[in-house]
Amino acid sequence: MGKVAAEIQSRLMAALAPTTLEVIDDSHQHHGHAGHRGDDAESHFTVKINAASFAGQSRIARQRAVYAALGDLVAPDRIHALRIVASAPGDA
């Protein structure tokens, strides 16, 4: 796991105490596209997160909670793209 992915994981664990969390670096799939900085730069991610705090929240509210937890990581020079799959325990 790269440095940025590890920081994403750390911040989400601390802020949301998820029951499951998967941070996937998708940067290699965007080589040559906007926002990809080349080399081994981490810039595009998928986050799959399941947290009890998401119960009763809309999809938008869940995404806002993830963005709030990541704070300054979500900036053009850090994370260019973030796909969020957020659920609560018991979601279908």
mmCIF file of N, CA and C in Angstrom:
data_model
loop_
_atom_site.group_PDB
_atom_site.id
_atom_site.type_symbol
_atom_site.label_atom_id
_atom_site.label_comp_id
_atom_site.label_asym_id
_atom_site.label_seq_id
_atom_site.Cartn_x
_atom_site.Cartn_y
_atom_site.Cartn_z
ATOM 1 N N MET A 1 0.846 -1.169 0.000
ATOM 2 C CA MET A 1 0.000 0.000 0.000
ATOM 3 C C MET A 1 0.894 1.235 0.000
ATOM 4 N N GLY A 2 0.563 2.164 -0.871
ATOM 5 C CA GLY A 2 1.342 3.390 -0.971
ATOM 6 C C GLY A 2 1.050 4.360 0.158
ATOM 7 N N LYS A 3 1.813 5.427 0.182
ATOM 8 C CA LYS A 3 1.719 6.423 1.256
ATOM 9 C C LYS A 3 0.348 7.105 1.309
ATOM 10 N N VAL A 4 -0.177 7.515 0.158
ATOM 11 C CA VAL A 4 -1.471 8.196 0.134
ATOM 12 C C VAL A 4 -2.584 7.221 0.514
ATOM 13 N N ALA A 5 -2.541 6.014 -0.028
ATOM 14 C CA ALA A 5 -3.550 5.002 0.315
ATOM 15 C C ALA A 5 -3.537 4.707 1.811
ATOM 16 N N ALA A 6 -2.353 4.622 2.393
ATOM 17 C CA ALA A 6 -2.238 4.376 3.833
ATOM 18 C C ALA A 6 -2.820 5.527 4.637
ATOM 19 N N GLU A 7 -2.613 6.750 4.166
ATOM 20 C CA GLU A 7 -3.172 7.913 4.857
ATOM 21 C C GLU A 7 -4.689 7.932 4.750
ATOM 22 N N ILE A 8 -5.224 7.563 3.586
ATOM 23 C CA ILE A 8 -6.676 7.459 3.420
ATOM 24 C C ILE A 8 -7.223 6.453 4.428
ATOM 25 N N GLN A 9 -6.612 5.291 4.499
ATOM 26 C CA GLN A 9 -7.060 4.241 5.405
ATOM 27 C C GLN A 9 -7.004 4.712 6.864
ATOM 28 N N SER A 10 -5.917 5.336 7.237
ATOM 29 C CA SER A 10 -5.743 5.810 8.604
ATOM 30 C C SER A 10 -6.810 6.830 8.990
ATOM 31 N N ARG A 11 -7.056 7.789 8.125
ATOM 32 C CA ARG A 11 -8.029 8.841 8.426
ATOM 33 C C ARG A 11 -9.447 8.293 8.510
ATOM 34 N N LEU A 12 -9.787 7.382 7.595
ATOM 35 C CA LEU A 12 -11.138 6.818 7.611
ATOM 36 C C LEU A 12 -11.350 5.921 8.822
ATOM 37 N N MET A 13 -10.338 5.165 9.207
ATOM 38 C CA MET A 13 -10.445 4.320 10.397
ATOM 39 C C MET A 13 -10.661 5.187 11.632
ATOM 40 N N ALA A 14 -9.916 6.265 11.754
ATOM 41 C CA ALA A 14 -10.012 7.136 12.919
ATOM 42 C C ALA A 14 -11.347 7.879 12.985
ATOM 43 N N ALA A 15 -11.821 8.352 11.852
ATOM 44 C CA ALA A 15 -13.013 9.195 11.835
ATOM 45 C C ALA A 15 -14.325 8.412 11.829
ATOM 46 N N LEU A 16 -14.344 7.261 11.145
ATOM 47 C CA LEU A 16 -15.606 6.573 10.914
ATOM 48 C C LEU A 16 -15.699 5.183 11.533
ATOM 49 N N ALA A 17 -14.607 4.664 12.061
ATOM 50 C CA ALA A 17 -14.572 3.332 12.688
ATOM 51 C C ALA A 17 -15.331 2.290 11.861
ATOM 52 N N PRO A 18 -14.938 2.104 10.607
ATOM 53 C CA PRO A 18 -15.679 1.181 9.747
ATOM 54 C C PRO A 18 -15.547 -0.275 10.186
ATOM 55 N N THR A 19 -16.589 -1.051 9.857
ATOM 56 C CA THR A 19 -16.528 -2.489 10.097
ATOM 57 C C THR A 19 -15.695 -3.153 9.008
ATOM 58 N N THR A 20 -15.761 -2.608 7.805
ATOM 59 C CA THR A 20 -14.884 -3.043 6.716
ATOM 60 C C THR A 20 -14.431 -1.818 5.942
ATOM 61 N N LEU A 21 -13.212 -1.891 5.425
ATOM 62 C CA LEU A 21 -12.650 -0.793 4.643
ATOM 63 C C LEU A 21 -11.666 -1.361 3.634
ATOM 64 N N GLU A 22 -11.840 -0.961 2.396
ATOM 65 C CA GLU A 22 -10.914 -1.340 1.331
ATOM 66 C C GLU A 22 -10.547 -0.081 0.562
ATOM 67 N N VAL A 23 -9.259 0.196 0.469
ATOM 68 C CA VAL A 23 -8.755 1.343 -0.284
ATOM 69 C C VAL A 23 -7.996 0.783 -1.482
ATOM 70 N N ILE A 24 -8.476 1.098 -2.674
ATOM 71 C CA ILE A 24 -7.904 0.562 -3.908
ATOM 72 C C ILE A 24 -7.287 1.697 -4.705
ATOM 73 N N ASP A 25 -6.011 1.561 -5.032
ATOM 74 C CA ASP A 25 -5.315 2.562 -5.858
ATOM 75 C C ASP A 25 -5.581 2.222 -7.324
ATOM 76 N N ASP A 26 -6.369 3.062 -7.979
ATOM 77 C CA ASP A 26 -6.733 2.868 -9.390
ATOM 78 C C ASP A 26 -5.868 3.701 -10.328
ATOM 79 N N SER A 27 -4.824 4.320 -9.813
ATOM 80 C CA SER A 27 -4.030 5.274 -10.586
ATOM 81 C C SER A 27 -3.487 4.688 -11.884
ATOM 82 N N HIS A 28 -3.066 3.437 -11.839
ATOM 83 C CA HIS A 28 -2.480 2.811 -13.026
ATOM 84 C C HIS A 28 -3.462 2.743 -14.199
ATOM 85 N N GLN A 29 -4.766 2.764 -13.899
ATOM 86 C CA GLN A 29 -5.786 2.705 -14.949
ATOM 87 C C GLN A 29 -5.977 4.054 -15.638
ATOM 88 N N HIS A 30 -5.346 5.084 -15.119
ATOM 89 C CA HIS A 30 -5.548 6.441 -15.633
ATOM 90 C C HIS A 30 -4.275 7.045 -16.217
ATOM 91 N N HIS A 31 -3.310 6.215 -16.509
ATOM 92 C CA HIS A 31 -2.056 6.688 -17.083
ATOM 93 C C HIS A 31 -2.345 7.470 -18.369
ATOM 94 N N GLY A 32 -1.852 8.683 -18.432
ATOM 95 C CA GLY A 32 -2.059 9.521 -19.612
ATOM 96 C C GLY A 32 -3.330 10.344 -19.579
ATOM 97 N N HIS A 33 -4.180 10.145 -18.577
ATOM 98 C CA HIS A 33 -5.428 10.894 -18.468
ATOM 99 C C HIS A 33 -5.238 12.107 -17.551
ATOM 100 N N ALA A 34 -6.207 12.971 -17.559
ATOM 101 C CA ALA A 34 -6.163 14.160 -16.700
ATOM 102 C C ALA A 34 -6.015 13.752 -15.245
ATOM 103 N N GLY A 35 -5.185 14.453 -14.540
ATOM 104 C CA GLY A 35 -4.998 14.203 -13.122
ATOM 105 C C GLY A 35 -3.953 13.168 -12.792
ATOM 106 N N HIS A 36 -3.531 12.398 -13.762
ATOM 107 C CA HIS A 36 -2.475 11.407 -13.511
ATOM 108 C C HIS A 36 -1.138 12.108 -13.658
ATOM 109 N N ARG A 37 -0.322 12.011 -12.625
ATOM 110 C CA ARG A 37 0.931 12.759 -12.603
ATOM 111 C C ARG A 37 2.119 11.948 -13.102
ATOM 112 N N GLY A 38 1.883 10.723 -13.518
ATOM 113 C CA GLY A 38 2.977 9.898 -14.007
ATOM 114 C C GLY A 38 3.693 9.176 -12.895
ATOM 115 N N ASP A 39 4.783 8.512 -13.250
ATOM 116 C CA ASP A 39 5.558 7.739 -12.288
ATOM 117 C C ASP A 39 4.649 6.777 -11.529
ATOM 118 N N ASP A 40 4.893 6.665 -10.247
ATOM 119 C CA ASP A 40 4.081 5.810 -9.388
ATOM 120 C C ASP A 40 3.150 6.643 -8.508
ATOM 121 N N ALA A 41 2.832 7.849 -8.975
ATOM 122 C CA ALA A 41 2.003 8.762 -8.186
ATOM 123 C C ALA A 41 0.632 8.160 -7.925
ATOM 124 N N GLU A 42 0.180 8.282 -6.691
ATOM 125 C CA GLU A 42 -1.155 7.833 -6.308
ATOM 126 C C GLU A 42 -2.111 9.010 -6.482
ATOM 127 N N SER A 43 -3.091 8.872 -7.358
ATOM 128 C CA SER A 43 -3.974 9.998 -7.636
ATOM 129 C C SER A 43 -5.441 9.614 -7.787
ATOM 130 N N HIS A 44 -5.733 8.355 -8.079
ATOM 131 C CA HIS A 44 -7.098 7.889 -8.324
ATOM 132 C C HIS A 44 -7.371 6.698 -7.402
ATOM 133 N N PHE A 45 -8.487 6.767 -6.656
ATOM 134 C CA PHE A 45 -8.784 5.725 -5.679
ATOM 135 C C PHE A 45 -10.246 5.320 -5.693
ATOM 136 N N THR A 46 -10.481 4.089 -5.262
ATOM 137 C CA THR A 46 -11.808 3.604 -4.918
ATOM 138 C C THR A 46 -11.763 3.269 -3.439
ATOM 139 N N VAL A 47 -12.764 3.731 -2.697
ATOM 140 C CA VAL A 47 -12.891 3.407 -1.282
ATOM 141 C C VAL A 47 -14.200 2.650 -1.102
ATOM 142 N N LYS A 48 -14.103 1.442 -0.569
ATOM 143 C CA LYS A 48 -15.281 0.649 -0.208
ATOM 144 C C LYS A 48 -15.312 0.613 1.314
ATOM 145 N N ILE A 49 -16.352 1.203 1.883
ATOM 146 C CA ILE A 49 -16.414 1.359 3.327
ATOM 147 C C ILE A 49 -17.801 1.003 3.849
ATOM 148 N N ASN A 50 -17.814 0.275 4.955
ATOM 149 C CA ASN A 50 -19.046 -0.087 5.635
ATOM 150 C C ASN A 50 -18.896 0.379 7.072
ATOM 151 N N ALA A 51 -19.804 1.253 7.513
ATOM 152 C CA ALA A 51 -19.702 1.800 8.855
ATOM 153 C C ALA A 51 -21.087 1.954 9.478
ATOM 154 N N ALA A 52 -21.186 1.653 10.755
ATOM 155 C CA ALA A 52 -22.452 1.775 11.470
ATOM 156 C C ALA A 52 -22.950 3.222 11.453
ATOM 157 N N SER A 53 -22.032 4.172 11.433
ATOM 158 C CA SER A 53 -22.433 5.583 11.436
ATOM 159 C C SER A 53 -23.183 5.985 10.165
ATOM 160 N N PHE A 54 -23.137 5.164 9.141
ATOM 161 C CA PHE A 54 -23.848 5.449 7.895
ATOM 162 C C PHE A 54 -25.321 5.033 7.939
ATOM 163 N N ALA A 55 -25.729 4.302 8.961
ATOM 164 C CA ALA A 55 -27.118 3.832 9.052
ATOM 165 C C ALA A 55 -28.075 5.016 9.011
ATOM 166 N N GLY A 56 -29.066 4.923 8.146
ATOM 167 C CA GLY A 56 -30.075 5.963 8.017
ATOM 168 C C GLY A 56 -29.644 7.180 7.226
ATOM 169 N N GLN A 57 -28.394 7.191 6.742
ATOM 170 C CA GLN A 57 -27.905 8.337 5.977
ATOM 171 C C GLN A 57 -28.098 8.099 4.477
ATOM 172 N N SER A 58 -28.294 9.184 3.759
ATOM 173 C CA SER A 58 -28.387 9.106 2.302
ATOM 174 C C SER A 58 -27.001 8.839 1.715
ATOM 175 N N ARG A 59 -26.980 8.466 0.453
ATOM 176 C CA ARG A 59 -25.710 8.246 -0.249
ATOM 177 C C ARG A 59 -24.848 9.505 -0.212
ATOM 178 N N ILE A 60 -25.475 10.652 -0.405
ATOM 179 C CA ILE A 60 -24.747 11.924 -0.400
ATOM 180 C C ILE A 60 -24.163 12.208 0.990
ATOM 181 N N ALA A 61 -24.932 11.979 2.028
ATOM 182 C CA ALA A 61 -24.441 12.209 3.394
ATOM 183 C C ALA A 61 -23.256 11.306 3.708
ATOM 184 N N ARG A 62 -23.315 10.076 3.246
ATOM 185 C CA ARG A 62 -22.206 9.136 3.456
ATOM 186 C C ARG A 62 -20.947 9.623 2.739
ATOM 187 N N GLN A 63 -21.120 10.083 1.509
ATOM 188 C CA GLN A 63 -19.968 10.586 0.754
ATOM 189 C C GLN A 63 -19.393 11.838 1.401
ATOM 190 N N ARG A 64 -20.251 12.708 1.890
ATOM 191 C CA ARG A 64 -19.774 13.909 2.577
ATOM 192 C C ARG A 64 -18.963 13.547 3.816
ATOM 193 N N ALA A 65 -19.383 12.512 4.539
ATOM 194 C CA ALA A 65 -18.653 12.076 5.729
ATOM 195 C C ALA A 65 -17.264 11.574 5.355
ATOM 196 N N VAL A 66 -17.168 10.850 4.245
ATOM 197 C CA VAL A 66 -15.864 10.364 3.783
ATOM 198 C C VAL A 66 -14.979 11.544 3.388
ATOM 199 N N TYR A 67 -15.512 12.469 2.611
ATOM 200 C CA TYR A 67 -14.735 13.645 2.209
ATOM 201 C C TYR A 67 -14.286 14.455 3.422
ATOM 202 N N ALA A 68 -15.162 14.615 4.404
ATOM 203 C CA ALA A 68 -14.803 15.365 5.607
ATOM 204 C C ALA A 68 -13.658 14.680 6.349
ATOM 205 N N ALA A 69 -13.696 13.360 6.413
ATOM 206 C CA ALA A 69 -12.637 12.613 7.100
ATOM 207 C C ALA A 69 -11.299 12.738 6.375
ATOM 208 N N LEU A 70 -11.345 12.841 5.056
ATOM 209 C CA LEU A 70 -10.104 12.916 4.273
ATOM 210 C C LEU A 70 -9.530 14.332 4.238
ATOM 211 N N GLY A 71 -10.371 15.327 4.428
ATOM 212 C CA GLY A 71 -9.899 16.713 4.524
ATOM 213 C C GLY A 71 -8.990 17.135 3.388
ATOM 214 N N ASP A 72 -7.787 17.584 3.735
ATOM 215 C CA ASP A 72 -6.859 18.152 2.763
ATOM 216 C C ASP A 72 -6.267 17.136 1.784
ATOM 217 N N LEU A 73 -6.536 15.858 1.987
ATOM 218 C CA LEU A 73 -6.059 14.861 1.005
ATOM 219 C C LEU A 73 -6.795 15.006 -0.320
ATOM 220 N N VAL A 74 -8.028 15.496 -0.259
ATOM 221 C CA VAL A 74 -8.826 15.648 -1.468
ATOM 222 C C VAL A 74 -8.515 17.017 -2.067
ATOM 223 N N ALA A 75 -7.433 17.054 -2.792
ATOM 224 C CA ALA A 75 -6.971 18.271 -3.453
ATOM 225 C C ALA A 75 -6.316 17.846 -4.757
ATOM 226 N N PRO A 76 -6.330 18.695 -5.762
ATOM 227 C CA PRO A 76 -5.776 18.308 -7.063
ATOM 228 C C PRO A 76 -4.341 17.777 -7.018
ATOM 229 N N ASP A 77 -3.563 18.246 -6.068
ATOM 230 C CA ASP A 77 -2.178 17.775 -6.005
ATOM 231 C C ASP A 77 -2.023 16.521 -5.143
ATOM 232 N N ARG A 78 -3.113 16.016 -4.586
ATOM 233 C CA ARG A 78 -3.072 14.813 -3.764
ATOM 234 C C ARG A 78 -3.950 13.729 -4.391
ATOM 235 N N ILE A 79 -5.259 13.821 -4.159
ATOM 236 C CA ILE A 79 -6.205 12.864 -4.739
ATOM 237 C C ILE A 79 -6.970 13.577 -5.843
ATOM 238 N N HIS A 80 -6.830 13.081 -7.050
ATOM 239 C CA HIS A 80 -7.518 13.694 -8.183
ATOM 240 C C HIS A 80 -8.934 13.139 -8.329
ATOM 241 N N ALA A 81 -9.103 11.834 -8.108
ATOM 242 C CA ALA A 81 -10.404 11.201 -8.288
ATOM 243 C C ALA A 81 -10.634 10.198 -7.171
ATOM 244 N N LEU A 82 -11.870 10.183 -6.662
ATOM 245 C CA LEU A 82 -12.223 9.290 -5.578
ATOM 246 C C LEU A 82 -13.611 8.698 -5.836
ATOM 247 N N ARG A 83 -13.655 7.396 -5.972
ATOM 248 C CA ARG A 83 -14.918 6.681 -6.112
ATOM 249 C C ARG A 83 -15.249 6.113 -4.740
ATOM 250 N N ILE A 84 -16.451 6.390 -4.243
ATOM 251 C CA ILE A 84 -16.834 5.962 -2.905
ATOM 252 C C ILE A 84 -18.004 4.996 -2.984
ATOM 253 N N VAL A 85 -17.839 3.830 -2.369
ATOM 254 C CA VAL A 85 -18.916 2.857 -2.219
ATOM 255 C C VAL A 85 -19.124 2.731 -0.709
ATOM 256 N N ALA A 86 -20.118 3.436 -0.193
ATOM 257 C CA ALA A 86 -20.347 3.505 1.245
ATOM 258 C C ALA A 86 -21.633 2.794 1.616
ATOM 259 N N SER A 87 -21.568 1.962 2.640
ATOM 260 C CA SER A 87 -22.745 1.236 3.091
ATOM 261 C C SER A 87 -22.740 1.154 4.606
ATOM 262 N N ALA A 88 -23.897 0.752 5.133
ATOM 263 C CA ALA A 88 -24.056 0.530 6.562
ATOM 264 C C ALA A 88 -24.322 -0.961 6.768
ATOM 265 N N PRO A 89 -23.999 -1.487 7.939
ATOM 266 C CA PRO A 89 -24.306 -2.901 8.200
ATOM 267 C C PRO A 89 -25.792 -3.163 7.956
ATOM 268 N N GLY A 90 -26.085 -4.220 7.255
ATOM 269 C CA GLY A 90 -27.476 -4.581 6.960
ATOM 270 C C GLY A 90 -28.018 -4.016 5.675
ATOM 271 N N ASP A 91 -27.272 -3.132 5.004
ATOM 272 C CA ASP A 91 -27.725 -2.626 3.705
ATOM 273 C C ASP A 91 -27.807 -3.781 2.721
ATOM 274 N N ALA A 92 -28.800 -3.703 1.864
ATOM 275 C CA ALA A 92 -28.980 -4.760 0.854
ATOM 276 C C ALA A 92 -28.025 -4.585 -0.297
#
